[in-house]
């Protein structure tokens, strides 16, 4: 690509997690900035584990008796243990990890690795701006980790938040103060959810912009081009694509009901974050070797999508695939991340796709999605958000 702008931008994103949404939003942030004709590199954070862990460990010690926090993490721990104790499961997860590693090495333009915040600060001093976003990067534990707060960036380098998510709907007074402190020297702030704007306003007294997730900055044909690089083909038979991250067995039962009604197969990404027994035997096809490009390809060619994932809902709308968005959490739960899906579907005008029960699912099955309206709303949202980003970078 020919660079027509002298601006240099570094991106602080979650590129190194085996999570489809995280990696795809990191990829999209880099690609969207390239579309603005700036020189862009994603910060390779893989050498910063010790520096980030110091603050994160302090957070966990402070919340040693927070039962909800540790209950939420228990599934991740069991997932790791099962990979070690169950050889077959370990091989399946190894295939997935290999696919992610291949995607990362192929699709990112990285900075050199650094081992400390001091080294990283010196590295990014040669850039005009550092952009943080999106995902759940301002979770309290990540605020404590100080990486996604851009603590290493010093003036005159600009700090910009694009579509960053807090991942929660409330913060303690301590973390509201920390939020006020780290946002005080940001040049431009935007978030992904309405609740994120509420938290910024509560912390700073100023309401910030709500913009689209980076994945929505790229048009359908750009994602279709990535899908074409998939190392596996989508099934020839029509299918329901399922991507469930939560443990609700009735979500899978709804997918089975949908597949039976329309004589479809079920293709499922199983155990993405934790081992869930209900994932083991409800689908016809489990593509263990699927990485981010393959995941996009499977959504693009699906007849229906059933998901409790924010990005599962995003890509269903981008590819205009009829979808059902299930709840992963109870709305009042301390670890609930429902707000991001609520904001997304409100903006796109299809909040009726949210399924909080089997009755709501069956009601949604009876209704068609007006994808002409969705496309129009998405284009407006994309253009407004891209203009915000361009202005924030002073381009």
Coordinates of C-alpha atoms in Angstrom, one line a residue:
X1 CA 0.0 0.0 0.0
X2 CA 1.3 3.5 -0.9
X3 CA 1.5 5.8 2.1
X4 CA 0.3 9.3 1.3
X5 CA 0.3 10.6 4.8
X6 CA 3.4 11.2 7.0
X7 CA 1.4 10.4 10.2
X8 CA 2.6 7.3 12.2
X9 CA 0.1 5.5 14.5
X10 CA 0.7 2.6 16.9
X11 CA -2.2 0.5 18.1
X12 CA -2.6 -1.0 21.5
X13 CA -5.1 -3.9 21.1
X14 CA -5.7 -7.4 22.3
X15 CA -4.1 -9.2 19.3
X16 CA -2.7 -12.2 21.3
X17 CA -5.7 -13.9 22.7
X18 CA -7.3 -17.0 21.3
X19 CA -10.6 -15.3 20.9
X20 CA -12.2 -14.7 17.5
X21 CA -13.7 -11.3 18.4
X22 CA -10.6 -10.0 20.1
X23 CA -8.3 -10.8 17.2
X24 CA -10.7 -9.7 14.5
X25 CA -11.2 -6.3 16.1
X26 CA -7.5 -5.9 16.5
X27 CA -7.0 -6.8 12.8
X28 CA -9.9 -4.4 11.8
X29 CA -8.4 -1.5 13.8
X30 CA -5.1 -1.8 11.9
X31 CA -6.9 -2.2 8.6
X32 CA -9.2 0.8 9.2
X33 CA -6.2 3.0 10.0
X34 CA -4.4 1.8 6.8
X35 CA -7.5 2.9 4.9
X36 CA -6.8 6.4 6.3
X37 CA -3.4 6.2 4.6
X38 CA -1.4 6.5 7.8
X39 CA 1.7 4.3 8.6
X40 CA 0.4 2.0 11.3
X41 CA 1.8 -0.8 13.4
X42 CA 0.2 -2.9 16.1
X43 CA 2.2 -2.9 19.3
X44 CA 3.5 -6.5 19.9
X45 CA 2.6 -6.9 23.6
X46 CA 3.8 -10.4 23.9
X47 CA 7.0 -9.4 25.7
X48 CA 5.2 -7.3 28.3
X49 CA 3.6 -10.1 30.3
X50 CA 5.6 -9.4 33.5
X51 CA 5.1 -5.6 33.4
X52 CA 1.3 -6.0 32.9
X53 CA 1.0 -8.8 35.4
X54 CA 2.3 -6.6 38.3
X55 CA -0.7 -4.4 38.3
X56 CA -3.2 -7.2 37.5
X57 CA -1.9 -9.3 40.3
X58 CA -2.4 -6.4 42.7
X59 CA -6.0 -6.2 41.5
X60 CA -6.6 -9.9 42.1
X61 CA -5.1 -9.6 45.6
X62 CA -7.4 -6.7 46.4
X63 CA -10.4 -8.7 45.3
X64 CA -9.3 -12.0 46.9
X65 CA -12.8 -12.5 48.4
X66 CA -14.8 -11.4 45.3
X67 CA -16.7 -14.6 44.7
X68 CA -18.3 -13.4 41.4
X69 CA -14.9 -12.5 40.0
X70 CA -13.3 -15.8 40.7
X71 CA -16.4 -17.8 39.7
X72 CA -16.2 -16.0 36.3
X73 CA -12.6 -17.0 35.9
X74 CA -13.1 -20.6 37.0
X75 CA -14.2 -21.8 33.6
X76 CA -11.0 -20.5 32.0
X77 CA -8.9 -22.4 34.5
X78 CA -10.8 -25.6 34.0
X79 CA -10.4 -25.2 30.2
X80 CA -6.6 -25.1 30.7
X81 CA -6.5 -28.1 33.0
X82 CA -8.7 -30.2 30.6
X83 CA -6.3 -29.5 27.8
X84 CA -3.5 -31.0 29.8
X85 CA -5.4 -33.9 31.2
X86 CA -7.5 -34.9 28.1
X87 CA -5.1 -35.6 25.2
X88 CA -7.9 -35.5 22.6
X89 CA -9.2 -32.2 23.8
X90 CA -5.7 -30.9 24.0
X91 CA -5.1 -31.8 20.3
X92 CA -8.3 -30.0 19.3
X93 CA -7.3 -26.9 21.1
X94 CA -3.8 -27.1 19.7
X95 CA -5.3 -27.0 16.2
X96 CA -7.2 -23.8 17.1
X97 CA -4.1 -22.2 18.6
X98 CA -2.1 -23.0 15.5
X99 CA -4.8 -21.4 13.3
X100 CA -4.6 -18.2 15.4
X101 CA -0.8 -18.1 15.3
X102 CA -0.9 -18.4 11.6
X103 CA -3.5 -15.6 11.3
X104 CA -1.5 -13.3 13.6
X105 CA 1.8 -13.8 11.7
X106 CA 0.1 -13.2 8.3
X107 CA -2.2 -10.3 9.0
X108 CA -0.5 -8.0 11.4
X109 CA 2.3 -5.4 11.0
X110 CA 3.9 -5.5 14.4
X111 CA 6.3 -3.2 16.3
X112 CA 9.4 -4.9 17.8
X113 CA 8.7 -6.6 21.1
X114 CA 9.6 -4.7 24.3
X115 CA 10.1 -6.0 27.8
X116 CA 9.1 -3.0 29.9
X117 CA 6.8 0.0 29.8
X118 CA 10.0 2.2 29.7
X119 CA 11.2 0.4 26.6
X120 CA 7.8 0.7 25.0
X121 CA 7.5 4.4 25.8
X122 CA 10.8 5.0 24.1
X123 CA 9.6 3.0 21.1
X124 CA 6.3 4.8 20.6
X125 CA 8.0 8.2 21.0
X126 CA 8.6 8.1 17.3
X127 CA 4.8 7.9 16.6
X128 CA 2.3 10.7 16.3
X129 CA -0.5 8.9 18.1
X130 CA -1.2 5.7 20.0
X131 CA -4.7 4.3 19.6
X132 CA -6.2 2.0 22.1
X133 CA -9.3 -0.1 21.3
X134 CA -11.6 -1.9 21.3
X135 CA -12.8 -5.0 23.1
X136 CA -13.1 -5.1 26.9
X137 CA -9.8 -3.3 27.4
X138 CA -10.9 -1.1 30.3
X139 CA -12.1 -3.8 32.5
X140 CA -11.0 -2.9 36.1
X141 CA -8.2 -5.6 36.0
X142 CA -6.9 -4.1 32.8
X143 CA -7.0 -0.6 34.2
X144 CA -4.8 -2.0 37.0
X145 CA -2.5 -3.5 34.4
X146 CA -1.8 0.0 33.0
X147 CA -1.1 -1.2 29.4
X148 CA -4.5 -0.4 27.9
X149 CA -4.6 2.9 29.8
X150 CA -1.6 4.0 27.7
X151 CA 0.4 4.8 30.8
X152 CA 3.6 4.4 28.8
X153 CA 2.8 7.2 26.3
X154 CA 4.4 10.6 26.9
X155 CA 3.7 14.0 25.2
X156 CA 3.7 15.1 22.5
X157 CA 2.5 11.7 21.4
X158 CA -1.3 11.8 21.3
X159 CA -3.4 9.3 23.2
X160 CA -6.6 8.3 21.4
X161 CA -9.3 5.8 22.5
X162 CA -11.3 4.3 19.6
X163 CA -14.4 2.3 20.6
X164 CA -12.8 1.0 23.8
X165 CA -15.1 -1.0 26.1
X166 CA -15.1 -1.1 29.9
X167 CA -16.8 -4.6 29.7
X168 CA -18.9 -3.8 32.7
X169 CA -21.7 -1.4 33.5
X170 CA -20.4 0.0 36.8
X171 CA -17.1 0.8 38.5
X172 CA -16.2 1.3 42.1
X173 CA -15.3 4.8 43.3
X174 CA -11.6 3.7 43.3
X175 CA -11.7 2.7 39.7
X176 CA -13.7 5.8 38.7
X177 CA -10.9 7.9 40.1
X178 CA -8.3 5.8 38.3
X179 CA -10.4 6.3 35.1
X180 CA -10.5 10.0 35.6
X181 CA -6.7 10.0 36.1
X182 CA -5.7 8.0 33.1
X183 CA -8.2 9.8 30.8
X184 CA -7.0 13.2 31.8
X185 CA -4.3 13.4 29.1
X186 CA -6.1 11.7 26.3
X187 CA -6.5 13.8 23.2
X188 CA -9.7 12.1 22.1
X189 CA -12.0 9.5 23.7
X190 CA -14.7 7.3 22.2
X191 CA -16.2 4.1 23.6
X192 CA -18.3 1.3 22.2
X193 CA -21.3 1.1 24.5
X194 CA -23.8 3.5 26.0
X195 CA -22.8 2.3 29.4
X196 CA -19.1 3.1 28.6
X197 CA -20.1 6.7 27.8
X198 CA -22.0 6.8 31.1
X199 CA -18.9 5.7 33.0
X200 CA -16.6 8.2 31.3
X201 CA -19.1 11.0 32.1
X202 CA -19.3 9.8 35.7
X203 CA -15.6 9.7 36.0
X204 CA -14.7 12.9 34.1
X205 CA -17.9 15.0 34.0
X206 CA -17.7 15.0 30.2
X207 CA -19.7 12.6 27.9
X208 CA -17.7 11.1 25.1
X209 CA -18.7 9.7 21.7
X210 CA -20.1 6.2 21.1
X211 CA -18.7 4.8 17.9
X212 CA -18.9 1.4 16.2
X213 CA -16.7 -1.5 16.9
X214 CA -13.6 -1.6 14.6
X215 CA -14.9 -4.7 12.8
X216 CA -17.8 -2.5 11.5
X217 CA -15.4 0.0 10.0
X218 CA -14.6 -2.5 7.3
X219 CA -17.2 -3.1 4.5
X220 CA -18.7 -6.4 3.7
X221 CA -16.5 -6.9 0.6
X222 CA -13.4 -6.4 2.7
X223 CA -14.5 -9.1 5.1
X224 CA -15.5 -11.3 2.2
X225 CA -11.9 -10.9 0.9
X226 CA -10.5 -12.1 4.2
X227 CA -13.0 -15.0 4.2
X228 CA -11.7 -16.1 0.8
X229 CA -8.3 -16.8 2.5
X230 CA -9.9 -19.4 4.7
X231 CA -7.9 -22.7 4.8
X232 CA -11.2 -24.7 5.1
X233 CA -14.3 -24.6 3.0
X234 CA -17.7 -24.0 4.4
X235 CA -19.9 -27.1 4.2
X236 CA -21.8 -27.8 1.0
X237 CA -25.0 -28.5 2.9
X238 CA -27.0 -25.5 4.3
X239 CA -26.3 -25.1 8.0
X240 CA -26.9 -23.1 11.1
X241 CA -23.6 -21.6 12.5
X242 CA -23.4 -21.6 16.3
X243 CA -21.0 -19.6 18.4
X244 CA -21.8 -19.8 22.0
X245 CA -19.4 -18.6 24.7
X246 CA -21.8 -19.1 27.6
X247 CA -23.0 -22.2 29.3
X248 CA -26.7 -22.0 28.7
X249 CA -27.8 -25.4 27.4
X250 CA -31.1 -24.1 26.2
X251 CA -29.3 -21.9 23.7
X252 CA -28.0 -25.0 22.0
X253 CA -31.5 -26.6 22.2
X254 CA -32.9 -23.6 20.3
X255 CA -30.3 -24.1 17.6
X256 CA -31.3 -27.7 17.3
X257 CA -35.0 -26.7 17.0
X258 CA -34.1 -24.2 14.2
X259 CA -32.0 -26.7 12.3
X260 CA -34.8 -29.4 12.6
X261 CA -37.5 -27.0 11.4
X262 CA -35.5 -26.0 8.3
X263 CA -33.7 -29.3 7.7
X264 CA -30.2 -27.8 8.3
X265 CA -27.0 -29.1 9.7
X266 CA -25.3 -27.5 12.7
X267 CA -21.8 -26.2 12.5
X268 CA -20.4 -25.1 15.9
X269 CA -17.3 -23.6 17.4
X270 CA -17.1 -25.5 20.7
X271 CA -15.5 -24.5 24.0
X272 CA -14.1 -21.1 22.9
X273 CA -13.3 -19.8 26.3
X274 CA -14.2 -22.7 28.7
X275 CA -15.2 -26.3 28.5
X276 CA -19.0 -26.6 28.3
X277 CA -20.4 -30.1 28.4
X278 CA -23.4 -29.0 26.3
X279 CA -21.1 -28.3 23.4
X280 CA -20.0 -31.9 23.0
X281 CA -22.7 -33.5 21.0
X282 CA -25.3 -31.0 19.7
X283 CA -23.7 -30.1 16.4
X284 CA -23.0 -32.1 13.2
X285 CA -19.6 -30.5 12.4
X286 CA -17.0 -29.0 14.7
X287 CA -14.2 -27.2 12.8
X288 CA -11.4 -27.4 15.4
X289 CA -8.9 -26.0 12.9
X290 CA -10.8 -22.8 12.3
X291 CA -9.0 -19.5 12.9
X292 CA -10.3 -16.0 12.6
X293 CA -10.5 -16.1 8.7
X294 CA -12.3 -19.4 8.8
X295 CA -14.7 -18.1 11.5
X296 CA -15.7 -15.2 9.2
X297 CA -16.1 -17.6 6.3
X298 CA -18.4 -19.9 8.2
X299 CA -20.7 -16.9 9.2
X300 CA -20.6 -15.6 5.6
X301 CA -22.0 -18.8 4.2
X302 CA -24.4 -19.8 6.9
X303 CA -28.2 -19.9 6.5
X304 CA -28.7 -18.8 10.1
X305 CA -26.4 -17.8 13.0
X306 CA -27.2 -18.6 16.7
X307 CA -24.8 -16.8 19.1
X308 CA -24.4 -15.2 22.5
X309 CA -21.3 -13.3 21.2
X310 CA -21.2 -9.6 20.4
X311 CA -19.0 -10.2 17.4
X312 CA -21.1 -13.1 16.3
X313 CA -24.0 -10.6 16.1
X314 CA -21.8 -8.0 14.4
X315 CA -20.7 -10.3 11.5
X316 CA -24.2 -11.6 11.1
X317 CA -25.3 -8.1 10.4
X318 CA -22.4 -7.3 8.1
X319 CA -23.1 -10.4 6.0
X320 CA -26.9 -10.1 6.3
X321 CA -27.4 -13.5 7.7
X322 CA -30.6 -14.1 9.8
X323 CA -29.4 -14.4 13.4
X324 CA -30.5 -15.0 17.0
X325 CA -28.6 -13.2 19.7
X326 CA -28.8 -15.0 23.0
X327 CA -28.0 -13.8 26.5
X328 CA -24.8 -15.1 28.0
X329 CA -25.3 -13.3 31.3
X330 CA -28.0 -12.2 33.6
X331 CA -28.4 -8.5 33.1
X332 CA -27.8 -7.7 36.8
X333 CA -24.7 -9.9 37.1
X334 CA -21.5 -8.2 38.1
X335 CA -19.7 -9.8 35.1
X336 CA -22.5 -9.1 32.6
X337 CA -21.4 -7.8 29.2
X338 CA -24.9 -7.5 27.7
X339 CA -24.7 -3.7 27.2
X340 CA -22.5 -4.0 24.1
X341 CA -25.0 -6.2 22.3
X342 CA -27.9 -4.0 23.4
X343 CA -26.2 -0.9 22.0
X344 CA -25.3 -2.7 18.7
X345 CA -28.8 -4.0 18.0
X346 CA -30.5 -0.7 19.1
X347 CA -28.3 1.2 16.6
X348 CA -29.0 -1.3 13.8
X349 CA -32.7 -1.4 14.6
X350 CA -33.0 -5.1 15.3
X351 CA -33.3 -5.4 19.1
X352 CA -36.0 -8.0 18.6
X353 CA -33.3 -10.5 17.7
X354 CA -32.3 -10.6 21.4
X355 CA -33.5 -14.0 22.8
X356 CA -33.8 -14.0 26.6
X357 CA -36.0 -17.1 26.6
X358 CA -37.2 -19.9 24.3
X359 CA -40.4 -18.0 23.8
X360 CA -38.5 -14.9 22.6
X361 CA -36.5 -17.2 20.3
X362 CA -39.6 -18.6 18.7
X363 CA -41.1 -15.1 18.3
X364 CA -37.9 -14.0 16.5
X365 CA -38.1 -17.1 14.3
X366 CA -41.4 -15.8 13.0
X367 CA -40.0 -12.4 12.1
X368 CA -37.8 -11.5 9.1
X369 CA -34.9 -9.0 9.5
X370 CA -35.1 -5.9 7.3
X371 CA -31.5 -6.0 6.1
X372 CA -32.1 -3.1 3.7
X373 CA -32.7 -0.9 6.8
X374 CA -29.8 -2.6 8.7
X375 CA -27.4 -1.9 5.8
X376 CA -28.4 1.8 5.7
X377 CA -28.0 2.2 9.5
X378 CA -24.7 0.4 9.4
X379 CA -23.4 2.6 6.6
X380 CA -24.3 5.7 8.6
X381 CA -22.8 4.4 11.8
X382 CA -19.6 3.3 9.9
X383 CA -19.2 6.7 8.2
X384 CA -19.8 8.7 11.4
X385 CA -17.3 6.6 13.3
X386 CA -14.6 6.7 10.6
X387 CA -15.0 10.5 10.5
X388 CA -14.6 10.6 14.3
X389 CA -11.4 8.6 14.1
X390 CA -10.0 10.8 11.3
X391 CA -10.7 13.9 13.3
X392 CA -9.2 12.4 16.5
X393 CA -6.0 11.7 14.6
X394 CA -6.0 15.2 13.1
X395 CA -5.9 13.9 9.5

